[in-house]
Amino acid sequence: MESDHIYNSLYMVFVLTGMGGEVPFPWKRNKKLEKLLIRGGKRLKGTVKVSGAKNAAVAILPAAIMTDEKCIIDNLPYIDDVTVLAEILSELGARVTLDPAGRITIEPSYVNTYRADYNMVKRMRASYYLLGVLLGRFGRAEVAFPGGCEIGVRPIDQHIKGFEALGANVNIKNGIIYAEAEKLIGTEIYLDVVSVGATINIMLAAVRAEGTTTIVNAAKEPHVVDVANFLNTMGANIKGAGTDIIRIDGVDKLYGCEYTIIPDQIEAGTFMIAAAATNGDVTVKNVIPKHLEAVTAKLLETGMKVVEGDDYLRVVGTGVPRGVNVKTFPYPGFPTDLQQPMTVFLSIADGTSIITENVWESRYKHVAELKKMGANIKVDDRIAIIEGVEQLTGAPVKATDLRAGAALIIAGLIADGVTEIGNIKHIDRGYEHIEHKFIKLGADIERITVDQDGNVKKPSLVV
Ligand code: EPZ
């Protein structure tokens, strides 16, 4: 068995499709010396196609190993979080074929371990979904505490409470979470906080439990619904996803399937805000407009024009935005994952804006960077008070986390002069072909590699 595992763990195939990629495992490149260089001042114009949803993909990929049969998943974003996860699944024994054009084939019948050690999971936060998946499949999971963005304390007590309610014994020792159940039995689980991760993780384990599980106060995010739809396509029986009560009738078996992931609501929102901030005219295509209602409403409130189509949103800048107040909330509220880009937009608004971050306790690390660019923002605990300035100016800055990185790109696009963004490994975790998409819209942005002294060595090729 052990040697089988070693053989299988090597079974990961990349199908390169002539997209100009130089390394099939882009996340393995040393990105410490890569930077994005932006010469600001260009209005974004044109059409951009949004990729598949990262936060759906990072749950759907592990969920695919809950069957023995082959799953084919389309509209997958080709981002570092996905390639890392594909590799983790292959390390668990699955046979994985990943096409950077956005399709993955997972053959899970070879998965032969319920252990995911720290070396596997440290590379991404969402590896906590392996707990629900392995518990559902093997009745047992040993998964190390995951890595991910530093945006405050990221407890998983609600995930654990859910597994325990289903009858699992859960222990944490030396940074490893051990969960074990002779039998998972459905029950009612009330979440103390609305948690995307806990809702999905409990759903994953509960699809194989005996009887009915009800999750009360569940998260309603589009990616929660997408994961439920994927599991239902595999033969699960989940009802109510997208409302705050989800009912799962356990089934004995899950089957292989083909599935297409929904568009990324956060990537779409990022381009909408970038369009507005650059006073541009951008059609964001391949979106589900309903998922972006909170963003559309806020942009309209600032005075921007938003035109809604069946599968697109066109944002037209109308000059200096009005200052507005933004409070982040779970879906359908304004998404915390767009709070940072929105902060940048409001930093050049007319008047004062107040942002209240209700989801994460420490998601203002980008503010220190924005101040280097001339923004006037004061942070007090979960509140940021923004006094709009006329113009940001380019500066060397650092991406502190994924969405902070996206925010800094927008800041660079509207700033006077050159902005150099370091630590861009965070951005590559979640945005597919980010600079290429902005270049197509007219932005002046390039990826460079610098030497230890900061001198530019070469523009980097990117997958
Ligand atoms: C998901 O994180 C997303 N990540 C995050 O996106 C997103 O910011 C967040 O949901 C909120 O929308 C993925 O889907 C992979 P939560 P998750 O559990 O599931 C508290 C990005 O940039 N909480 O909904 O980890 C927690 O502290 C990332 O793409 C508990 O107290 O978030 C937070 O305050 C960053 N106990 C709140 O709930 C728990 O057991 C919401 O967290 C779990 C969470």
Short mmCIF file of C-alpha atoms and ligand atoms in Angstrom, two decimals:
data_model
loop_
_atom_site.label_atom_id
_atom_site.label_comp_id
_atom_site.label_asym_id
_atom_site.label_seq_id
_atom_site.Cartn_x
_atom_site.Cartn_y
_atom_site.Cartn_z
CA MET A 1 0.00 0.00 0.00
CA GLU A 2 2.76 2.41 0.98
CA SER A 3 4.58 2.00 -2.34
CA ASP A 4 1.26 2.38 -4.16
CA HIS A 5 0.79 5.64 -2.36
CA ILE A 6 4.20 6.87 -3.43
CA TYR A 7 3.47 5.94 -7.04
CA ASN A 8 0.08 7.57 -6.95
CA SER A 9 1.34 10.64 -5.21
CA LEU A 10 3.38 11.35 -8.31
CA TYR A 11 0.37 11.09 -10.54
CA MET A 12 -0.35 14.63 -11.41
CA VAL A 13 -0.42 15.63 -15.03
CA PHE A 14 -0.52 19.14 -16.40
CA VAL A 15 -1.86 19.57 -19.87
CA LEU A 16 -0.26 22.71 -21.22
CA THR A 17 -2.31 24.35 -23.89
CA GLY A 18 0.11 26.74 -25.51
CA MET A 19 -0.83 29.57 -23.15
CA GLY A 20 2.78 30.63 -22.87
CA GLY A 21 3.46 29.14 -19.47
CA GLU A 22 7.02 28.36 -18.58
CA VAL A 23 6.46 26.34 -15.41
CA PRO A 24 3.61 23.87 -14.91
CA PHE A 25 3.65 24.49 -11.15
CA PRO A 26 3.65 28.31 -11.12
CA TRP A 27 3.28 28.44 -7.35
CA LYS A 28 6.65 26.72 -7.02
CA ARG A 29 8.50 29.62 -8.65
CA ASN A 30 10.44 31.73 -6.20
CA LYS A 31 8.15 34.72 -6.17
CA LYS A 32 10.04 36.62 -3.50
CA LEU A 33 11.76 38.68 -6.14
CA GLU A 34 8.78 39.14 -8.44
CA LYS A 35 6.92 42.42 -8.45
CA LEU A 36 4.18 44.15 -10.32
CA LEU A 37 5.14 47.48 -11.81
CA ILE A 38 2.25 49.80 -12.59
CA ARG A 39 2.41 53.14 -14.34
CA GLY A 40 -0.84 54.77 -13.28
CA GLY A 41 -3.21 57.12 -15.00
CA LYS A 42 -4.81 54.95 -17.67
CA ARG A 43 -8.61 54.68 -17.89
CA LEU A 44 -9.65 51.04 -18.14
CA LYS A 45 -11.76 50.32 -21.20
CA GLY A 46 -13.08 47.17 -22.83
CA THR A 47 -14.34 43.76 -21.79
CA VAL A 48 -12.95 41.33 -19.25
CA LYS A 49 -14.05 37.74 -18.75
CA VAL A 50 -14.26 36.59 -15.17
CA SER A 51 -12.77 33.20 -14.24
CA GLY A 52 -14.32 30.45 -12.12
CA ALA A 53 -14.87 31.11 -8.42
CA LYS A 54 -11.82 30.43 -6.26
CA ASN A 55 -13.77 29.91 -3.07
CA ALA A 56 -16.06 27.40 -4.76
CA ALA A 57 -13.14 25.61 -6.43
CA VAL A 58 -11.19 25.15 -3.21
CA ALA A 59 -14.13 23.22 -1.72
CA ILE A 60 -15.31 21.40 -4.84
CA LEU A 61 -11.89 19.95 -5.67
CA PRO A 62 -11.47 18.13 -2.35
CA ALA A 63 -15.16 17.15 -2.41
CA ALA A 64 -14.43 15.25 -5.61
CA ILE A 65 -12.53 12.62 -3.65
CA MET A 66 -15.67 11.65 -1.73
CA THR A 67 -16.51 9.22 -4.49
CA ASP A 68 -14.49 6.45 -6.13
CA GLU A 69 -15.52 7.59 -9.56
CA LYS A 70 -14.04 10.12 -11.94
CA CYS A 71 -15.07 13.78 -11.67
CA ILE A 72 -14.45 16.37 -14.36
CA ILE A 73 -14.68 19.97 -13.27
CA ASP A 74 -14.76 22.92 -15.67
CA ASN A 75 -14.42 26.68 -15.41
CA LEU A 76 -11.70 26.20 -12.87
CA PRO A 77 -9.57 29.30 -12.20
CA TYR A 78 -5.91 28.58 -12.94
CA ILE A 79 -4.54 30.13 -9.77
CA ASP A 80 -1.98 29.03 -7.23
CA ASP A 81 -4.62 27.90 -4.70
CA VAL A 82 -5.99 25.51 -7.31
CA THR A 83 -2.64 24.10 -8.45
CA VAL A 84 -1.61 23.65 -4.82
CA LEU A 85 -4.83 21.85 -4.05
CA ALA A 86 -4.52 19.67 -7.14
CA GLU A 87 -1.12 18.67 -5.87
CA ILE A 88 -2.42 17.96 -2.37
CA LEU A 89 -5.09 15.67 -3.87
CA SER A 90 -2.47 13.84 -5.88
CA GLU A 91 -0.37 13.49 -2.72
CA LEU A 92 -3.38 11.85 -1.10
CA GLY A 93 -3.35 9.35 -3.96
CA ALA A 94 -5.85 10.74 -6.47
CA ARG A 95 -4.94 10.81 -10.14
CA VAL A 96 -5.21 14.39 -11.25
CA THR A 97 -5.03 15.91 -14.71
CA LEU A 98 -5.08 19.69 -14.64
CA ASP A 99 -5.51 21.69 -17.78
CA PRO A 100 -4.55 25.35 -17.28
CA ALA A 101 -7.38 26.25 -19.65
CA GLY A 102 -9.68 25.52 -16.69
CA ARG A 103 -10.56 21.83 -16.53
CA ILE A 104 -9.51 19.22 -14.01
CA THR A 105 -10.05 15.47 -14.04
CA ILE A 106 -9.86 13.76 -10.67
CA GLU A 107 -9.79 9.97 -10.35
CA PRO A 108 -10.12 9.41 -6.62
CA SER A 109 -10.31 5.62 -6.38
CA TYR A 110 -6.61 5.51 -5.51
CA VAL A 111 -6.94 7.80 -2.48
CA ASN A 112 -5.67 5.67 0.33
CA THR A 113 -4.93 7.93 3.25
CA TYR A 114 -6.91 10.08 5.66
CA ARG A 115 -3.78 12.03 6.68
CA ALA A 116 -2.85 15.45 5.36
CA ASP A 117 0.29 16.62 7.11
CA TYR A 118 1.54 20.15 7.66
CA ASN A 119 3.80 20.13 4.61
CA MET A 120 0.76 19.48 2.45
CA VAL A 121 -1.69 21.92 3.98
CA LYS A 122 0.49 24.82 5.10
CA ARG A 123 0.22 26.32 1.63
CA MET A 124 -3.46 27.12 1.82
CA ARG A 125 -6.19 27.99 4.28
CA ALA A 126 -8.98 26.12 2.57
CA SER A 127 -7.24 22.79 3.15
CA TYR A 128 -9.50 22.62 6.21
CA TYR A 129 -12.12 21.20 3.83
CA LEU A 130 -10.10 17.99 3.84
CA LEU A 131 -11.43 17.43 7.37
CA GLY A 132 -15.06 17.17 6.25
CA VAL A 133 -14.12 15.29 3.09
CA LEU A 134 -11.92 12.64 4.73
CA LEU A 135 -14.28 12.27 7.68
CA GLY A 136 -17.15 11.72 5.24
CA ARG A 137 -15.18 9.27 3.11
CA PHE A 138 -13.15 7.30 5.68
CA GLY A 139 -14.86 8.15 8.97
CA ARG A 140 -11.48 9.47 9.96
CA ALA A 141 -9.31 12.51 9.23
CA GLU A 142 -5.96 13.80 10.42
CA VAL A 143 -5.30 17.22 9.02
CA ALA A 144 -2.75 19.77 10.18
CA PHE A 145 -3.86 23.34 10.90
CA PRO A 146 -3.85 25.18 7.59
CA GLY A 147 -2.00 28.24 6.28
CA GLY A 148 -3.60 31.13 4.36
CA CYS A 149 -4.10 34.90 4.50
CA GLU A 150 -3.28 36.78 7.70
CA ILE A 151 -6.48 38.72 8.24
CA GLY A 152 -7.08 38.10 11.92
CA VAL A 153 -7.62 35.11 14.16
CA ARG A 154 -9.17 32.40 12.03
CA PRO A 155 -10.80 29.95 14.41
CA ILE A 156 -12.43 26.70 13.24
CA ASP A 157 -14.39 26.01 16.42
CA GLN A 158 -17.70 25.97 14.49
CA HIS A 159 -16.36 23.35 12.07
CA ILE A 160 -15.30 21.21 15.02
CA LYS A 161 -18.58 21.75 16.86
CA GLY A 162 -20.39 20.51 13.74
CA PHE A 163 -18.25 17.36 13.39
CA GLU A 164 -18.74 16.59 17.08
CA ALA A 165 -22.49 17.05 16.77
CA LEU A 166 -22.41 14.48 13.95
CA GLY A 167 -20.80 12.05 16.36
CA ALA A 168 -17.10 12.47 15.65
CA ASN A 169 -14.44 12.61 18.34
CA VAL A 170 -12.22 15.57 17.61
CA ASN A 171 -8.85 16.19 19.27
CA ILE A 172 -6.13 18.67 18.56
CA LYS A 173 -2.55 17.74 19.33
CA ASN A 174 0.72 19.27 18.13
CA GLY A 175 -1.01 21.33 15.45
CA ILE A 176 -2.92 18.39 14.03
CA ILE A 177 -6.69 17.96 14.10
CA TYR A 178 -7.73 14.34 14.63
CA ALA A 179 -11.36 13.50 13.86
CA GLU A 180 -12.83 10.05 14.05
CA ALA A 181 -16.34 8.57 14.00
CA GLU A 182 -17.55 5.03 13.97
CA LYS A 183 -20.65 6.36 12.31
CA LEU A 184 -21.71 9.91 11.46
CA ILE A 185 -25.31 10.52 12.48
CA GLY A 186 -27.39 13.45 11.23
CA THR A 187 -28.56 16.07 13.71
CA GLU A 188 -29.41 19.77 14.00
CA ILE A 189 -26.41 22.09 14.18
CA TYR A 190 -26.75 25.77 15.03
CA LEU A 191 -23.80 27.91 13.97
CA ASP A 192 -22.92 30.63 16.50
CA VAL A 193 -21.44 32.75 13.71
CA VAL A 194 -22.31 32.73 10.04
CA SER A 195 -19.32 30.88 8.67
CA VAL A 196 -18.74 29.92 5.04
CA GLY A 197 -16.07 27.38 5.95
CA ALA A 198 -18.07 25.72 8.75
CA THR A 199 -21.23 25.54 6.62
CA ILE A 200 -19.38 23.84 3.76
CA ASN A 201 -17.29 21.57 5.98
CA ILE A 202 -20.33 20.32 7.91
CA MET A 203 -22.20 19.82 4.64
CA LEU A 204 -19.29 17.74 3.31
CA ALA A 205 -19.27 15.41 6.30
CA ALA A 206 -23.06 15.27 6.58
CA VAL A 207 -23.72 14.04 3.03
CA ARG A 208 -22.42 10.64 4.16
CA ALA A 209 -24.03 10.69 7.62
CA GLU A 210 -26.93 8.46 8.53
CA GLY A 211 -30.20 10.41 8.58
CA THR A 212 -30.86 14.12 8.31
CA THR A 213 -28.60 16.99 9.26
CA THR A 214 -29.91 20.53 9.52
CA ILE A 215 -27.51 23.46 9.58
CA VAL A 216 -29.17 26.50 11.13
CA ASN A 217 -27.72 30.02 10.65
CA ALA A 218 -25.84 28.72 7.62
CA ALA A 219 -23.82 30.95 5.30
CA LYS A 220 -25.64 31.87 2.07
CA GLU A 221 -22.69 32.77 -0.16
CA PRO A 222 -22.93 31.79 -3.85
CA HIS A 223 -20.02 29.38 -3.38
CA VAL A 224 -21.91 27.56 -0.60
CA VAL A 225 -24.72 27.00 -3.10
CA ASP A 226 -22.22 25.92 -5.77
CA VAL A 227 -20.65 23.30 -3.49
CA ALA A 228 -24.14 21.99 -2.59
CA ASN A 229 -25.02 21.80 -6.30
CA PHE A 230 -21.80 19.89 -6.99
CA LEU A 231 -22.50 17.43 -4.18
CA ASN A 232 -26.08 16.98 -5.40
CA THR A 233 -24.72 16.26 -8.89
CA MET A 234 -22.64 13.54 -7.21
CA GLY A 235 -25.81 12.05 -5.74
CA ALA A 236 -26.10 13.90 -2.43
CA ASN A 237 -29.43 15.17 -1.16
CA ILE A 238 -29.00 18.76 0.02
CA LYS A 239 -31.84 21.25 0.15
CA GLY A 240 -31.95 24.90 1.17
CA ALA A 241 -28.42 25.97 0.23
CA GLY A 242 -28.56 29.73 -0.29
CA THR A 243 -30.93 30.15 2.68
CA ASP A 244 -29.92 30.10 6.33
CA ILE A 245 -31.29 26.60 6.92
CA ILE A 246 -29.69 23.78 4.99
CA ARG A 247 -31.07 20.24 5.18
CA ILE A 248 -28.91 17.30 4.23
CA ASP A 249 -30.30 13.78 3.92
CA GLY A 250 -27.33 11.43 4.14
CA VAL A 251 -26.70 8.99 1.26
CA ASP A 252 -24.70 5.74 1.10
CA LYS A 253 -22.80 6.49 -2.04
CA LEU A 254 -21.61 9.39 -4.14
CA TYR A 255 -20.89 9.11 -7.87
CA GLY A 256 -18.56 10.68 -10.41
CA CYS A 257 -19.88 13.63 -12.39
CA GLU A 258 -19.11 16.56 -14.66
CA TYR A 259 -19.59 20.00 -13.22
CA THR A 260 -19.00 23.65 -14.13
CA ILE A 261 -17.97 26.08 -11.40
CA ILE A 262 -19.79 29.44 -11.07
CA PRO A 263 -18.03 32.70 -11.99
CA ASP A 264 -15.95 34.40 -9.32
CA GLN A 265 -18.06 37.06 -7.66
CA ILE A 266 -15.04 38.65 -5.99
CA GLU A 267 -12.91 38.82 -9.12
CA ALA A 268 -15.90 40.39 -10.89
CA GLY A 269 -16.32 42.94 -8.10
CA THR A 270 -12.60 43.74 -8.21
CA PHE A 271 -12.84 44.65 -11.91
CA MET A 272 -16.03 46.64 -11.33
CA ILE A 273 -14.34 48.71 -8.65
CA ALA A 274 -11.20 49.11 -10.79
CA ALA A 275 -13.35 50.34 -13.68
CA ALA A 276 -15.05 52.90 -11.48
CA ALA A 277 -11.81 54.00 -9.81
CA THR A 278 -10.05 54.64 -13.13
CA ASN A 279 -13.09 56.50 -14.44
CA GLY A 280 -13.22 53.81 -17.09
CA ASP A 281 -15.82 51.93 -19.08
CA VAL A 282 -15.56 48.18 -18.54
CA THR A 283 -17.91 45.33 -19.29
CA VAL A 284 -17.33 42.51 -16.82
CA LYS A 285 -18.47 39.35 -18.58
CA ASN A 286 -19.34 35.84 -17.41
CA VAL A 287 -20.90 36.99 -14.17
CA ILE A 288 -24.11 36.30 -12.30
CA PRO A 289 -25.27 39.91 -11.70
CA LYS A 290 -27.39 38.89 -8.71
CA HIS A 291 -24.23 37.83 -6.85
CA LEU A 292 -22.95 41.39 -7.17
CA GLU A 293 -26.02 43.35 -6.09
CA ALA A 294 -24.32 44.79 -3.00
CA VAL A 295 -21.39 46.07 -5.08
CA THR A 296 -23.63 47.45 -7.81
CA ALA A 297 -25.71 49.27 -5.19
CA LYS A 298 -22.63 50.86 -3.60
CA LEU A 299 -21.15 51.94 -6.93
CA LEU A 300 -24.48 53.55 -7.85
CA GLU A 301 -24.47 55.33 -4.49
CA THR A 302 -21.05 56.81 -5.29
CA GLY A 303 -22.53 58.20 -8.52
CA MET A 304 -21.09 55.64 -10.95
CA LYS A 305 -23.16 54.14 -13.75
CA VAL A 306 -23.79 50.38 -13.77
CA VAL A 307 -25.63 48.60 -16.58
CA GLU A 308 -26.85 45.10 -15.86
CA GLY A 309 -27.19 42.41 -18.53
CA ASP A 310 -27.97 38.70 -18.37
CA ASP A 311 -24.39 37.66 -17.77
CA TYR A 312 -22.50 40.93 -17.65
CA LEU A 313 -22.19 44.15 -15.72
CA ARG A 314 -20.92 47.29 -17.40
CA VAL A 315 -19.42 49.92 -15.12
CA VAL A 316 -18.96 53.43 -16.45
CA GLY A 317 -17.01 56.00 -14.45
CA THR A 318 -18.64 59.41 -14.07
CA GLY A 319 -15.77 61.38 -12.54
CA VAL A 320 -15.01 61.90 -8.87
CA PRO A 321 -17.09 59.49 -6.72
CA ARG A 322 -19.15 60.62 -3.74
CA GLY A 323 -17.93 59.39 -0.35
CA VAL A 324 -20.18 56.64 1.05
CA ASN A 325 -20.30 54.35 4.06
CA VAL A 326 -19.72 50.62 3.64
CA LYS A 327 -20.39 47.86 6.16
CA THR A 328 -19.22 44.36 5.36
CA PHE A 329 -21.54 41.45 6.14
CA PRO A 330 -22.01 37.84 5.10
CA TYR A 331 -23.84 37.42 1.77
CA PRO A 332 -26.02 39.13 0.58
CA GLY A 333 -24.26 41.99 2.42
CA PHE A 334 -21.26 43.84 1.03
CA PRO A 335 -18.49 41.19 0.85
CA THR A 336 -15.51 41.55 3.13
CA ASP A 337 -13.35 40.29 0.25
CA LEU A 338 -14.10 43.54 -1.61
CA GLN A 339 -13.64 45.85 1.36
CA GLN A 340 -9.97 46.45 0.54
CA PRO A 341 -10.50 47.35 -3.15
CA MET A 342 -13.42 49.58 -2.07
CA THR A 343 -11.17 51.40 0.42
CA VAL A 344 -8.90 52.39 -2.46
CA PHE A 345 -11.79 53.67 -4.56
CA LEU A 346 -13.13 55.73 -1.67
CA SER A 347 -9.67 57.14 -0.94
CA ILE A 348 -10.13 59.47 -3.95
CA ALA A 349 -13.81 60.20 -3.27
CA ASP A 350 -15.29 63.57 -2.55
CA GLY A 351 -15.77 63.82 1.21
CA THR A 352 -15.61 61.34 4.05
CA SER A 353 -16.35 57.62 3.85
CA ILE A 354 -16.63 55.22 6.76
CA ILE A 355 -15.93 51.53 6.38
CA THR A 356 -16.98 49.04 9.03
CA GLU A 357 -15.38 45.61 8.74
CA ASN A 358 -17.77 43.25 10.48
CA VAL A 359 -16.39 39.91 9.32
CA TRP A 360 -12.63 39.91 9.97
CA GLU A 361 -11.01 41.59 12.93
CA SER A 362 -7.80 42.61 11.21
CA ARG A 363 -8.37 43.35 7.56
CA TYR A 364 -6.86 46.81 7.26
CA LYS A 365 -3.22 45.93 6.66
CA HIS A 366 -3.45 47.51 3.21
CA VAL A 367 -4.14 50.89 4.80
CA ALA A 368 -0.52 51.39 5.87
CA GLU A 369 0.49 50.79 2.26
CA LEU A 370 -2.16 53.16 0.91
CA LYS A 371 -0.93 55.86 3.25
CA LYS A 372 2.48 55.58 1.58
CA MET A 373 0.65 56.51 -1.61
CA GLY A 374 -0.92 59.60 -0.05
CA ALA A 375 -4.27 58.23 1.15
CA ASN A 376 -5.80 59.83 4.23
CA ILE A 377 -7.26 56.95 6.26
CA LYS A 378 -7.56 56.43 10.00
CA VAL A 379 -8.26 53.00 11.38
CA ASP A 380 -9.82 52.44 14.77
CA ASP A 381 -10.40 48.78 15.48
CA ARG A 382 -12.94 47.63 12.86
CA ILE A 383 -13.66 51.10 11.49
CA ALA A 384 -11.74 52.98 8.82
CA ILE A 385 -12.42 56.66 8.28
CA ILE A 386 -11.39 57.80 4.83
CA GLU A 387 -10.97 61.46 3.95
CA GLY A 388 -10.88 61.54 0.17
CA VAL A 389 -7.76 63.03 -1.46
CA GLU A 390 -7.47 64.38 -5.00
CA GLN A 391 -4.77 62.01 -6.13
CA LEU A 392 -2.71 59.03 -4.96
CA THR A 393 0.95 58.92 -5.89
CA GLY A 394 2.95 55.86 -6.92
CA ALA A 395 5.20 54.23 -4.30
CA PRO A 396 6.84 50.90 -3.50
CA VAL A 397 4.28 48.87 -1.53
CA LYS A 398 3.70 45.31 -0.38
CA ALA A 399 0.70 42.99 -0.74
CA THR A 400 -0.01 41.80 2.79
CA ASP A 401 -2.73 39.34 1.72
CA LEU A 402 -4.73 38.38 -1.36
CA ARG A 403 -7.37 41.10 -1.46
CA ALA A 404 -4.94 43.73 -0.15
CA GLY A 405 -2.87 42.87 -3.22
CA ALA A 406 -5.84 43.40 -5.55
CA ALA A 407 -6.54 46.69 -3.79
CA LEU A 408 -2.97 47.86 -4.32
CA ILE A 409 -3.21 47.09 -8.03
CA ILE A 410 -6.23 49.40 -8.22
CA ALA A 411 -4.32 52.00 -6.20
CA GLY A 412 -1.42 51.72 -8.67
CA LEU A 413 -3.79 52.13 -11.62
CA ILE A 414 -5.17 55.43 -10.32
CA ALA A 415 -1.95 56.80 -8.85
CA ASP A 416 0.25 59.43 -10.42
CA GLY A 417 3.60 57.82 -11.29
CA VAL A 418 4.96 54.34 -10.75
CA THR A 419 3.80 51.83 -8.13
CA GLU A 420 5.84 48.75 -7.42
CA ILE A 421 3.98 45.97 -5.60
CA GLY A 422 6.01 43.32 -3.78
CA ASN A 423 4.93 40.07 -2.10
CA ILE A 424 2.71 39.25 -5.05
CA LYS A 425 2.56 35.56 -4.26
CA HIS A 426 -0.60 36.48 -2.36
CA ILE A 427 -2.22 37.92 -5.49
CA ASP A 428 -1.35 34.85 -7.59
CA ARG A 429 -3.12 32.63 -5.05
CA GLY A 430 -6.48 33.99 -6.11
CA TYR A 431 -6.47 35.93 -9.40
CA GLU A 432 -5.97 34.24 -12.74
CA HIS A 433 -3.72 36.02 -15.28
CA ILE A 434 -4.25 39.20 -13.31
CA GLU A 435 -1.87 41.52 -15.14
CA HIS A 436 -2.86 40.13 -18.54
CA LYS A 437 -6.50 40.91 -17.87
CA PHE A 438 -5.66 44.47 -16.79
CA ILE A 439 -3.33 44.98 -19.76
CA LYS A 440 -6.18 43.99 -22.10
CA LEU A 441 -8.22 46.77 -20.52
CA GLY A 442 -5.47 49.28 -21.27
CA ALA A 443 -3.53 49.27 -18.00
CA ASP A 444 0.22 49.78 -18.02
CA ILE A 445 1.29 46.94 -15.76
CA GLU A 446 4.07 44.38 -15.97
CA ARG A 447 5.53 41.62 -13.88
CA ILE A 448 9.23 42.03 -13.25
CA THR A 449 11.90 40.02 -11.47
CA VAL A 450 14.42 42.00 -9.46
CA ASP A 451 17.79 40.95 -8.05
CA GLN A 452 18.70 41.09 -4.35
CA ASP A 453 19.55 44.80 -4.68
CA GLY A 454 16.21 45.58 -6.27
CA ASN A 455 17.54 46.04 -9.83
CA VAL A 456 15.22 44.78 -12.54
CA LYS A 457 16.55 41.53 -14.00
CA LYS A 458 13.83 40.75 -16.51
CA PRO A 459 10.17 41.00 -17.18
CA SER A 460 8.74 37.66 -16.01
CA LEU A 461 6.85 35.28 -18.20
CA VAL A 462 3.65 34.23 -16.59
CA VAL A 463 1.41 31.24 -17.09
C1 EPZ B 1 -14.25 32.29 3.59
O1 EPZ B 1 -13.35 32.13 4.66
C2 EPZ B 1 -13.44 32.78 2.42
N1 EPZ B 1 -12.42 31.80 2.14
C3 EPZ B 1 -12.82 34.13 2.75
O2 EPZ B 1 -12.19 34.61 1.59
C4 EPZ B 1 -13.93 35.13 3.12
O3 EPZ B 1 -13.35 36.32 3.55
C5 EPZ B 1 -14.79 34.55 4.25
O4 EPZ B 1 -15.28 33.24 3.88
C6 EPZ B 1 -16.00 35.42 4.57
O5 EPZ B 1 -16.77 35.59 3.42
C7 EPZ B 1 -12.74 30.70 1.47
O6 EPZ B 1 -13.87 30.47 1.08
C8 EPZ B 1 -11.63 29.76 1.19
P1 EPZ B 1 -15.78 32.30 7.68
P2 EPZ B 1 -13.77 31.33 5.95
O7 EPZ B 1 -15.70 30.99 8.36
O8 EPZ B 1 -14.74 30.29 5.55
C9 EPZ B 1 -15.53 33.53 12.31
C10 EPZ B 1 -10.44 35.43 0.30
O9 EPZ B 1 -9.84 36.51 0.29
N2 EPZ B 1 -15.44 32.08 12.57
O10 EPZ B 1 -17.02 32.63 6.94
O11 EPZ B 1 -12.55 30.92 6.67
C11 EPZ B 1 -14.28 34.07 11.66
O12 EPZ B 1 -13.30 34.39 12.61
C12 EPZ B 1 -10.75 34.73 1.60
O13 EPZ B 1 -10.80 34.81 -0.72
C13 EPZ B 1 -15.49 31.61 13.86
O14 EPZ B 1 -15.57 32.37 14.82
O15 EPZ B 1 -14.51 32.46 6.74
C14 EPZ B 1 -14.81 35.27 10.92
O16 EPZ B 1 -14.87 36.35 11.78
C15 EPZ B 1 -10.15 35.42 2.77
N3 EPZ B 1 -15.41 30.25 14.07
C16 EPZ B 1 -16.24 34.86 10.54
O17 EPZ B 1 -16.55 33.76 11.39
C17 EPZ B 1 -15.32 29.37 13.04
O18 EPZ B 1 -15.26 28.16 13.29
C18 EPZ B 1 -16.44 34.43 9.10
O19 EPZ B 1 -15.48 33.42 8.76
C19 EPZ B 1 -15.28 29.86 11.72
C20 EPZ B 1 -15.34 31.22 11.50
#
